[in-house]
JSON list of C-alpha atoms in Angstrom, two decimals:
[
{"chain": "A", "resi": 1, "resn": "UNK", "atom": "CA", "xyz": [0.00, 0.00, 0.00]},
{"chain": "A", "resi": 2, "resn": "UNK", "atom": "CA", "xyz": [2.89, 2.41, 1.20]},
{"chain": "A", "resi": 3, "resn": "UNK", "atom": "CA", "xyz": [4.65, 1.47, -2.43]},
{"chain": "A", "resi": 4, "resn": "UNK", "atom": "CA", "xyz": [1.26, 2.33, -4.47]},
{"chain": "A", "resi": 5, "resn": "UNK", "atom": "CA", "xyz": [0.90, 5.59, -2.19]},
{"chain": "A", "resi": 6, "resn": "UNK", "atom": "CA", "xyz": [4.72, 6.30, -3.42]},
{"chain": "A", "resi": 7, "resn": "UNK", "atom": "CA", "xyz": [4.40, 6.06, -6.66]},
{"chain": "A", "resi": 8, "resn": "UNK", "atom": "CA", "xyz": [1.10, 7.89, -7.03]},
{"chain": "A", "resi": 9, "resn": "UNK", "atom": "CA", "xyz": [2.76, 10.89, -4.85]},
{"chain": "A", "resi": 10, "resn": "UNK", "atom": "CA", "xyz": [6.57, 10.83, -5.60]},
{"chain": "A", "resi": 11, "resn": "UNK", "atom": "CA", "xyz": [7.30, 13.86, -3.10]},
{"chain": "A", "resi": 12, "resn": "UNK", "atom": "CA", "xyz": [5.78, 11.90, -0.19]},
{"chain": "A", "resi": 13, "resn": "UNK", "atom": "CA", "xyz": [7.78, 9.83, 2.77]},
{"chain": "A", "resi": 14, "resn": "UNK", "atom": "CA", "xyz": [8.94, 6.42, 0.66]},
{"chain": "A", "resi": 15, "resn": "UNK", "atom": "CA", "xyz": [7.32, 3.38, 1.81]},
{"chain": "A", "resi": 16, "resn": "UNK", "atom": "CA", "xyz": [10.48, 2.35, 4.18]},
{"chain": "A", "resi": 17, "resn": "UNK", "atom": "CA", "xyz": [10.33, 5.79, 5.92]},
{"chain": "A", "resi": 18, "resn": "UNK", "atom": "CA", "xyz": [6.51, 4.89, 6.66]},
{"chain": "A", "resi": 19, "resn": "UNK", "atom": "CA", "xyz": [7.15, 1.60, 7.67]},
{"chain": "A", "resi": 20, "resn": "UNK", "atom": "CA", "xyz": [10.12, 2.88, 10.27]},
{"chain": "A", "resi": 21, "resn": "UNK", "atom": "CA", "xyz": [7.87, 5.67, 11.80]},
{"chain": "A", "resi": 22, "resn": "UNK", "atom": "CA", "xyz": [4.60, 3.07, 12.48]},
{"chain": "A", "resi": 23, "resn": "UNK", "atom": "CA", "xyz": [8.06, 0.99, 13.84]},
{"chain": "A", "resi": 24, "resn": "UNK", "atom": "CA", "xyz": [8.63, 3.62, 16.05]},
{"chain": "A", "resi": 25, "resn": "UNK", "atom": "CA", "xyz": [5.25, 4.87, 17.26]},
{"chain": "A", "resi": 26, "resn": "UNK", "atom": "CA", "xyz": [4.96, 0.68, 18.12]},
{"chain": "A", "resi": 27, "resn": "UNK", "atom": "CA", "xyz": [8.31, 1.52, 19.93]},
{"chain": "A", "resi": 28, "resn": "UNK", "atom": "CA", "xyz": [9.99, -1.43, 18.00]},
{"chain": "A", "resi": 29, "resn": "UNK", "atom": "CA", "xyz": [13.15, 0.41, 17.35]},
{"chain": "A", "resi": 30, "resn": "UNK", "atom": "CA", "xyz": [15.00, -2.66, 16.03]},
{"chain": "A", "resi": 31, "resn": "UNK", "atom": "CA", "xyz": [12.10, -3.03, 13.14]},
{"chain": "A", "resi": 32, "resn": "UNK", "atom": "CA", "xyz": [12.65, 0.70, 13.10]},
{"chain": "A", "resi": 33, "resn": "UNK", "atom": "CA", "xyz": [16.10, 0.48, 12.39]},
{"chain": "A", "resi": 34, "resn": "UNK", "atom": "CA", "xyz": [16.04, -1.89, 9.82]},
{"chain": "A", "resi": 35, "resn": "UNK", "atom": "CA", "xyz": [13.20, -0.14, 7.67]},
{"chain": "A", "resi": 36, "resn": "UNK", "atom": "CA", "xyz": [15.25, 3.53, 8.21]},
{"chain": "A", "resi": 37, "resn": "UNK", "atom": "CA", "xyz": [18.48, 1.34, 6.65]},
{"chain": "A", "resi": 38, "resn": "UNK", "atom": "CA", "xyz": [16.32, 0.55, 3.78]},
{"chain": "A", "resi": 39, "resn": "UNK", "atom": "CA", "xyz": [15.34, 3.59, 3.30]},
{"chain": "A", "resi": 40, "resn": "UNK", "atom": "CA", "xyz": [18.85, 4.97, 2.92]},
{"chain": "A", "resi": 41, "resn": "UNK", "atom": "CA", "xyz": [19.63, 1.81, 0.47]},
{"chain": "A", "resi": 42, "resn": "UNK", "atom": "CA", "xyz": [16.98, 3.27, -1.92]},
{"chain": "A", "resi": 43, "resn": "UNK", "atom": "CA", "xyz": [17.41, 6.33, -4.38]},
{"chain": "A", "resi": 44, "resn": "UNK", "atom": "CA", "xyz": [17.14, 9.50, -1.97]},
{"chain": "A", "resi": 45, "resn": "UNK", "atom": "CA", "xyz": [17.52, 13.24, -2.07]},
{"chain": "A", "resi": 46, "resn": "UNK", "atom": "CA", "xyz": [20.38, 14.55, 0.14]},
{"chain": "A", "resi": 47, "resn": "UNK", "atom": "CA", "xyz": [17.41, 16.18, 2.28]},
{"chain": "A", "resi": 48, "resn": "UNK", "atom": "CA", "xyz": [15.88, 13.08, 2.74]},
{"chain": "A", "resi": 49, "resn": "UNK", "atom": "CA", "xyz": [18.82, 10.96, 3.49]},
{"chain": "A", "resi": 50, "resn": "UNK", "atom": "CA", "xyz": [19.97, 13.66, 6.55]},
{"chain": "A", "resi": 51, "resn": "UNK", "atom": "CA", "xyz": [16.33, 13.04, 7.70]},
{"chain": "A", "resi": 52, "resn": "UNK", "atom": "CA", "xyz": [16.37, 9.85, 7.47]},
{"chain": "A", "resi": 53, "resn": "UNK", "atom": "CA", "xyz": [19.99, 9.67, 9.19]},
{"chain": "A", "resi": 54, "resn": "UNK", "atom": "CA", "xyz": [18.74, 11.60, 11.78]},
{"chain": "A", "resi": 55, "resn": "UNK", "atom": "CA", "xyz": [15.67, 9.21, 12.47]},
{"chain": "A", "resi": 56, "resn": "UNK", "atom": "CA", "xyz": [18.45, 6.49, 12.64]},
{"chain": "A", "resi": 57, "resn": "UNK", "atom": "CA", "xyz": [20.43, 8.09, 15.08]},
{"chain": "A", "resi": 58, "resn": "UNK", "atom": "CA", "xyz": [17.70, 8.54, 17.57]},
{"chain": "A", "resi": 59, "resn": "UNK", "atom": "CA", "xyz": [16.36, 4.61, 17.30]},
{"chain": "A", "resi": 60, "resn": "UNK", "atom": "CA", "xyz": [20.27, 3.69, 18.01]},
{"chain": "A", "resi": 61, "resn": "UNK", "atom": "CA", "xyz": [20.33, 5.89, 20.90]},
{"chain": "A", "resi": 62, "resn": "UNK", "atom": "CA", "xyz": [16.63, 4.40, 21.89]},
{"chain": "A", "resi": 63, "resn": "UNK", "atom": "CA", "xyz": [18.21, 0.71, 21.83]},
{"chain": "A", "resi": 64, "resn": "UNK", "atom": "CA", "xyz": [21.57, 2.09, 23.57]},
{"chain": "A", "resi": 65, "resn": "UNK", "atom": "CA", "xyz": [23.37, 1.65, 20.18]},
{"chain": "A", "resi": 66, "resn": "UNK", "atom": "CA", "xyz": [25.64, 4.50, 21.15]},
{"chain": "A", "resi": 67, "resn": "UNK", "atom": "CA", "xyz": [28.76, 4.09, 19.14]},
{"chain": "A", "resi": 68, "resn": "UNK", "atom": "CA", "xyz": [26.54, 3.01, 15.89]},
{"chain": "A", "resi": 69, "resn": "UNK", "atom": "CA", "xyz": [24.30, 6.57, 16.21]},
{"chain": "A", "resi": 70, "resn": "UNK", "atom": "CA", "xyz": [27.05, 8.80, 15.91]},
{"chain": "A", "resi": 71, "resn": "UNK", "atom": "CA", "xyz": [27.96, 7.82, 11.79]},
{"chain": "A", "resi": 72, "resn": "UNK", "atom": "CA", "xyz": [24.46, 9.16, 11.13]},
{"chain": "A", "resi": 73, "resn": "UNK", "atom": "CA", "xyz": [24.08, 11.71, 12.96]},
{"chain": "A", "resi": 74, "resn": "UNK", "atom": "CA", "xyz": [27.23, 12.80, 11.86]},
{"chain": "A", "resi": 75, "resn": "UNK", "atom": "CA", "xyz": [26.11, 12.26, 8.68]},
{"chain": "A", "resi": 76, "resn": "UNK", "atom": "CA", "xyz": [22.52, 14.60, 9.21]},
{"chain": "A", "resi": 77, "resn": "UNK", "atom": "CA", "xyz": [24.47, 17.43, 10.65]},
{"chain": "A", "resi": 78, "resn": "UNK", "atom": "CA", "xyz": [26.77, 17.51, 7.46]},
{"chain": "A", "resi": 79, "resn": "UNK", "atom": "CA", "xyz": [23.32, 18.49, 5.54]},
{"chain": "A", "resi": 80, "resn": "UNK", "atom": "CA", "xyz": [22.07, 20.87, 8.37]},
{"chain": "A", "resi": 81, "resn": "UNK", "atom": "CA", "xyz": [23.25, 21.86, 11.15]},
{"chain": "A", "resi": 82, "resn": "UNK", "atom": "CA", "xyz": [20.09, 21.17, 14.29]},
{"chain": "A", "resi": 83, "resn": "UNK", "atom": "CA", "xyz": [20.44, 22.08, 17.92]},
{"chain": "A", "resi": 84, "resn": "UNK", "atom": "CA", "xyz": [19.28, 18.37, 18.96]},
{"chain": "A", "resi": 85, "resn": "UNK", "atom": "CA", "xyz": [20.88, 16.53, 16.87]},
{"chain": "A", "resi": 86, "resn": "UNK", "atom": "CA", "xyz": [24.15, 18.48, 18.11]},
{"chain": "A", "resi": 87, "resn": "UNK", "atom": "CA", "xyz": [22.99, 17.71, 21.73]},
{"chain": "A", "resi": 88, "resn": "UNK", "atom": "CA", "xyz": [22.93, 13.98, 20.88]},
{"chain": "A", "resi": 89, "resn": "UNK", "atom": "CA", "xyz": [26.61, 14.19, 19.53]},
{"chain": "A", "resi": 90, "resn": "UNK", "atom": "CA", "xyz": [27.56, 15.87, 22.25]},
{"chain": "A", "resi": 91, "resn": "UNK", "atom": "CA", "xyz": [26.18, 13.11, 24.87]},
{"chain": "A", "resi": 92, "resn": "UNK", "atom": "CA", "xyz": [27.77, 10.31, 22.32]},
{"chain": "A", "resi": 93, "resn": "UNK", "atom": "CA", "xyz": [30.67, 12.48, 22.54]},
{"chain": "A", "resi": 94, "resn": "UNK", "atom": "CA", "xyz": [30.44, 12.78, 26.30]},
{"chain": "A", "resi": 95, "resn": "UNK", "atom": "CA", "xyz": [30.15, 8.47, 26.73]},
{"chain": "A", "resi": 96, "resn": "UNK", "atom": "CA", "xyz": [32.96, 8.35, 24.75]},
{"chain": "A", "resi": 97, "resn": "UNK", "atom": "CA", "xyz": [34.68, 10.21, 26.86]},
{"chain": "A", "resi": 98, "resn": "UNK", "atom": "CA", "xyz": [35.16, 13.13, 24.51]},
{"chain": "A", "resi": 99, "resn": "UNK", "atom": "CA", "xyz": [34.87, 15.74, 26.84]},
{"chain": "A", "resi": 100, "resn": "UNK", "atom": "CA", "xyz": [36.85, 18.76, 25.17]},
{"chain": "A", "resi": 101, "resn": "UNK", "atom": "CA", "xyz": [34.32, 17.63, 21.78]},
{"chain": "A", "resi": 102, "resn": "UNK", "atom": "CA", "xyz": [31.10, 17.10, 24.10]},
{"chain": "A", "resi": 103, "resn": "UNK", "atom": "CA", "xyz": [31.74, 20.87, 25.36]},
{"chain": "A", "resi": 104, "resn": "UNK", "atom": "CA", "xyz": [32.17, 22.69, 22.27]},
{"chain": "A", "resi": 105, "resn": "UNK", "atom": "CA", "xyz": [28.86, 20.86, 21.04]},
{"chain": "A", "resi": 106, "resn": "UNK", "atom": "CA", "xyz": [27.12, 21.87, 24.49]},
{"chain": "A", "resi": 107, "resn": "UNK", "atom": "CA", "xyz": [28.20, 25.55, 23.94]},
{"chain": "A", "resi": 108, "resn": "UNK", "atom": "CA", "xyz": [27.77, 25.38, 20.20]},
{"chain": "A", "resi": 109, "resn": "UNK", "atom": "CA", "xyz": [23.49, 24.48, 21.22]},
{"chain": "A", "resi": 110, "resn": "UNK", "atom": "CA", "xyz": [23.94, 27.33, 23.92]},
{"chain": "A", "resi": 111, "resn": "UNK", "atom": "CA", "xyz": [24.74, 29.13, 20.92]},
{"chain": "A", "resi": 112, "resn": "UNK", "atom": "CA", "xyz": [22.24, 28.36, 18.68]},
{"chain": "A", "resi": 113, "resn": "UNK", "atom": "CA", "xyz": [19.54, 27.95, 21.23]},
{"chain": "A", "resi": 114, "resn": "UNK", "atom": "CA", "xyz": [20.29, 30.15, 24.26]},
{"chain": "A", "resi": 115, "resn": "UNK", "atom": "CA", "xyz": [18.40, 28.56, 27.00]},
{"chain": "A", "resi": 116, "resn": "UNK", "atom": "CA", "xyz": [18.53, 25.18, 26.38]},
{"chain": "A", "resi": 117, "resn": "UNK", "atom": "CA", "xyz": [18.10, 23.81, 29.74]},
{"chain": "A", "resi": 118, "resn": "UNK", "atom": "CA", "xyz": [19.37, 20.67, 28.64]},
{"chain": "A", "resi": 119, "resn": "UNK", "atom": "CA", "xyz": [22.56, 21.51, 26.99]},
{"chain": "A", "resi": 120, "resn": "UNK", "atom": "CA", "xyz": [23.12, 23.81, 30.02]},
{"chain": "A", "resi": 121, "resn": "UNK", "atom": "CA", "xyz": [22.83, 21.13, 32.49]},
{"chain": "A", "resi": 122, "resn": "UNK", "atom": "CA", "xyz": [24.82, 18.72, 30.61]},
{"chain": "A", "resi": 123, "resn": "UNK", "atom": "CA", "xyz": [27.53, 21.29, 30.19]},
{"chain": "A", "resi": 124, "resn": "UNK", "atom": "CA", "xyz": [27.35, 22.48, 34.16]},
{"chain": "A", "resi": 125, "resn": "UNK", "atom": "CA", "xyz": [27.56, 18.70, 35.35]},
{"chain": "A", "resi": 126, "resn": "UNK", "atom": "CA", "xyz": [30.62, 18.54, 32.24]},
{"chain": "A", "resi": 127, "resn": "UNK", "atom": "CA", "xyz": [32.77, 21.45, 34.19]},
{"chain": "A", "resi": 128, "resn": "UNK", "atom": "CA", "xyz": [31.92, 19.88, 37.66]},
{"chain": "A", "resi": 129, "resn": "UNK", "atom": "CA", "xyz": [33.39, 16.47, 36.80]},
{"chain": "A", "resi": 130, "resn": "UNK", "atom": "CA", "xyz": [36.24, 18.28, 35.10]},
{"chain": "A", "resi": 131, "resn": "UNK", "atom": "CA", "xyz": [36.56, 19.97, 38.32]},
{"chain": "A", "resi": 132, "resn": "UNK", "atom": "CA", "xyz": [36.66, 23.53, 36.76]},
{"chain": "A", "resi": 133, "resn": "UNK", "atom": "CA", "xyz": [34.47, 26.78, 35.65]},
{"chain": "A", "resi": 134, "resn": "UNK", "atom": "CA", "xyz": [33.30, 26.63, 38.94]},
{"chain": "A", "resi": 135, "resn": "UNK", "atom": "CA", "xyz": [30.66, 30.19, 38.40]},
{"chain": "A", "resi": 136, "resn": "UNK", "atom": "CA", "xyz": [29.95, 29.04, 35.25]},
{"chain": "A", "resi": 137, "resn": "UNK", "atom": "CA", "xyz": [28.38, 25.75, 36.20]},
{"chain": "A", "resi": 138, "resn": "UNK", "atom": "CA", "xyz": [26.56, 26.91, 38.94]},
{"chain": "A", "resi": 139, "resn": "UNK", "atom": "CA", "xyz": [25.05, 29.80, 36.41]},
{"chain": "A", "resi": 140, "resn": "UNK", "atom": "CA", "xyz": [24.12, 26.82, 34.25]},
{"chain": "A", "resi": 141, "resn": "UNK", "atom": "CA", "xyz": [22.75, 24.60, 36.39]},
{"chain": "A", "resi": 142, "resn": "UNK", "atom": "CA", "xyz": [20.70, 27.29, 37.63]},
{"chain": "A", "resi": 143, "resn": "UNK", "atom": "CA", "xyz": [19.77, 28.49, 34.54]},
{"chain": "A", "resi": 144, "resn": "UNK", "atom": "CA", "xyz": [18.62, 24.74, 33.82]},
{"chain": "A", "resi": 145, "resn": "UNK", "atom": "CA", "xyz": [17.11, 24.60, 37.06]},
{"chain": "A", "resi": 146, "resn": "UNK", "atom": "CA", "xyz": [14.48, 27.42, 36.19]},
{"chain": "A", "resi": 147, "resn": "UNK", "atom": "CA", "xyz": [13.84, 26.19, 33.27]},
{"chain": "A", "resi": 148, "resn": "UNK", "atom": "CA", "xyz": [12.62, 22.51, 34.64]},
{"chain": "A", "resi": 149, "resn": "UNK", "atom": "CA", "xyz": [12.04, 23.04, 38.08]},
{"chain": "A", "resi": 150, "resn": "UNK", "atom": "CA", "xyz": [11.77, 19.74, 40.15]},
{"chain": "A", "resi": 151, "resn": "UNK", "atom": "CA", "xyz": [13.89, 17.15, 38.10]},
{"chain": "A", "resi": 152, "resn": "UNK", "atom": "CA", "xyz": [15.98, 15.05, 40.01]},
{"chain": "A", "resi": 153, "resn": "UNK", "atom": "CA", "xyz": [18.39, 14.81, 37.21]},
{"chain": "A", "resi": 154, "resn": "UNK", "atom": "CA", "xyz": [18.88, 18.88, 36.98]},
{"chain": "A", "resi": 155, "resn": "UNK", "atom": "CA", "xyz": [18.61, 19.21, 40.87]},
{"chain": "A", "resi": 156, "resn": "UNK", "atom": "CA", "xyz": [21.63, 16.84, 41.17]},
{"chain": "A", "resi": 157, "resn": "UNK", "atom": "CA", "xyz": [23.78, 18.88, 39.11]},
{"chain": "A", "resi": 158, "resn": "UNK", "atom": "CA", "xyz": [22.61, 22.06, 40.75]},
{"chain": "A", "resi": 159, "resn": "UNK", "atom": "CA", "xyz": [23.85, 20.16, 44.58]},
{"chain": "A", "resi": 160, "resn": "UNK", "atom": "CA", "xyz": [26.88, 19.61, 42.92]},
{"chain": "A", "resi": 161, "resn": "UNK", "atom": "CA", "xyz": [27.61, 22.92, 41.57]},
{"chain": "A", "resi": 162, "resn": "UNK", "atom": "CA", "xyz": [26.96, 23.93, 44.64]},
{"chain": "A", "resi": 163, "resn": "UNK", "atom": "CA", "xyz": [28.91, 21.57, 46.86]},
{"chain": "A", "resi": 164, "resn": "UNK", "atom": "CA", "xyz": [31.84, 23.01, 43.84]},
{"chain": "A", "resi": 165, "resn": "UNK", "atom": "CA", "xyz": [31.22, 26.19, 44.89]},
{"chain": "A", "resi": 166, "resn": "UNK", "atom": "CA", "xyz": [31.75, 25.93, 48.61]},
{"chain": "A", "resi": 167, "resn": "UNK", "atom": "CA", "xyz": [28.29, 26.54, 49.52]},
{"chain": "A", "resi": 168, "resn": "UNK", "atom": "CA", "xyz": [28.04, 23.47, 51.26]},
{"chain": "A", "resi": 169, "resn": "UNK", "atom": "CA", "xyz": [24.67, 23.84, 53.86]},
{"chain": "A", "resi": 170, "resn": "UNK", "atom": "CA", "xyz": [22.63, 24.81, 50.42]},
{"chain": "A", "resi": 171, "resn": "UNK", "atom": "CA", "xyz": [24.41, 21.65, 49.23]},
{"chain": "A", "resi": 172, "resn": "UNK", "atom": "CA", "xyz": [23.27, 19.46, 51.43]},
{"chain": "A", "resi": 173, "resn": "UNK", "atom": "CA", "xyz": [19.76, 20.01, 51.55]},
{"chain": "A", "resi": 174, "resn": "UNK", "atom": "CA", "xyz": [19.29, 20.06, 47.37]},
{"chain": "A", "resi": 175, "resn": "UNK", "atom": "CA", "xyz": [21.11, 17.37, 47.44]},
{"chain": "A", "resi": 176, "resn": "UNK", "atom": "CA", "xyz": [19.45, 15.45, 50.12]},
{"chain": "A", "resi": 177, "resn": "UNK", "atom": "CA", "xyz": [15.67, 15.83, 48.44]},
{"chain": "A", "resi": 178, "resn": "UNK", "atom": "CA", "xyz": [17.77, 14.39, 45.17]},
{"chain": "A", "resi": 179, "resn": "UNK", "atom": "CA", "xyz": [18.41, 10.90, 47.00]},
{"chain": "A", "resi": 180, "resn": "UNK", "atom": "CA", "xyz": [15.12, 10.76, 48.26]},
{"chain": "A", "resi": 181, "resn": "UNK", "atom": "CA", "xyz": [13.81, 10.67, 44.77]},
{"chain": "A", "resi": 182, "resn": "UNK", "atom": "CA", "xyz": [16.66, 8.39, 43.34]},
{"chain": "A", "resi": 183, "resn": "UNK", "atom": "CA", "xyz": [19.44, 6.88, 45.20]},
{"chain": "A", "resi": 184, "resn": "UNK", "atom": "CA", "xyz": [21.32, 5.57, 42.04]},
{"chain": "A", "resi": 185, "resn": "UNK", "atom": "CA", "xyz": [22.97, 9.24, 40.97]},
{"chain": "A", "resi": 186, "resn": "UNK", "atom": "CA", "xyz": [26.58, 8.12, 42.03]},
{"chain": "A", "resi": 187, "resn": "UNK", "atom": "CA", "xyz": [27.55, 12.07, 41.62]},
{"chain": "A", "resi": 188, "resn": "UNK", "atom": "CA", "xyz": [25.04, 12.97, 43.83]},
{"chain": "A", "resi": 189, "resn": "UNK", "atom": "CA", "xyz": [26.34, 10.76, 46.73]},
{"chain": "A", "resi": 190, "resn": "UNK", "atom": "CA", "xyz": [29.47, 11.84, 45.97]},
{"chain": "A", "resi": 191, "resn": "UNK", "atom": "CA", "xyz": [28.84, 15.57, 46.25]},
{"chain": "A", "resi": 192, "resn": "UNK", "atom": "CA", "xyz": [27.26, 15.05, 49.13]},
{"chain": "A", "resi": 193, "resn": "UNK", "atom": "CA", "xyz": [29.14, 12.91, 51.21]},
{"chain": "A", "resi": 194, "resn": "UNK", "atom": "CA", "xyz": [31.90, 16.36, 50.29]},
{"chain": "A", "resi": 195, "resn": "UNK", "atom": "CA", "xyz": [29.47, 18.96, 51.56]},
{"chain": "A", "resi": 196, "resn": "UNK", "atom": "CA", "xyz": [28.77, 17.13, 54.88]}
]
């Protein structure tokens, strides 16, 4: 049906692009994955193939595929250059332990899309691990903060920047309500167990 579709309307998603975003919407990312390949195996525009290679990338990152989603979102960002798909290099980047690369994508976003309060808490928890920019990453985790009040994720990396920052009672009690939501963030633990 999606082949007689394509052929009456040329212009229009090709049948594998269809069949990859029903995949998706089913969240079978592996069917997804497979029916985005095929897509890029067919004859397609370059604007078609850096959307399509940006669909890719994000079912990777969906099945934890890390190392496999950079190539096309790599490839995407040579056709465009897009704020997220930037932020998802950056956190491939960032598990690769590409820090210096992960940071100049954060601020690059920052850049593009001022308050990004994802990029900004990414890049705040970034300079706290690297143990530097001390201002700057409390500025950006509050910054983040404001922007999505009440997530544990952003609260830990506020605690932090402020356990980095020597303000160690304020510490202690963002970082506190942080554990009592989730106990797994080792960096909270760890900034906390400094402040006290």
């Amino acid at each position: 049906s999606f082949k007689r579709l394509h052929a009456l309307d040329p212009t229009g998603p090709r049948p594998e692009q269809r069949l990859a975003e029903l995949s998706v919407a089913q969240k079978d990312f592996a069917s997804a994955e497979k029916w985005y390949r095929a897509a890029l195996n067919s004859k397609v525009t370059p604007t078609e193939a850096a959307r399509v290679n940006a669909a890719l990338g994000d079912v990777l990152l969906r099945q934890r595929k890390v190392s496999e989603a950079r190539l096309p979102i790599e490839s995407a960002l040579k056709h465009e250059e897009q704020p997220p798909l930037l932020f998802a290099l950056a956190t491939i980047d960032e598990a690769q332990g590409k820090t210096d690369a992960a940071e100049r994508r954060y601020r690059r976003v920052l850049e593009l899309t001022p308050n990004n309060p994802l990029a900004a808490n990414n890049l705040a928890m970034l300079l706290i691990k690297a143990g530097r920019s001390t201002e700057e990453a409390l500025q950006l985790a509050e910054q983040a903060r404001q922007a999505i009040p009440n997530n544990a994720i952003i609260e830990s990396t506020f605690g932090c920047a402020l356990t980095q920052s020597g303000r160690h009672a304020d510490a202690i009690v963002a970082l506190e309500k942080v554990l009592r939501v989730t106990d797994q963030d080792v960096w909270a633990h760890y900034c906390l167990a400094i402040s006290l």
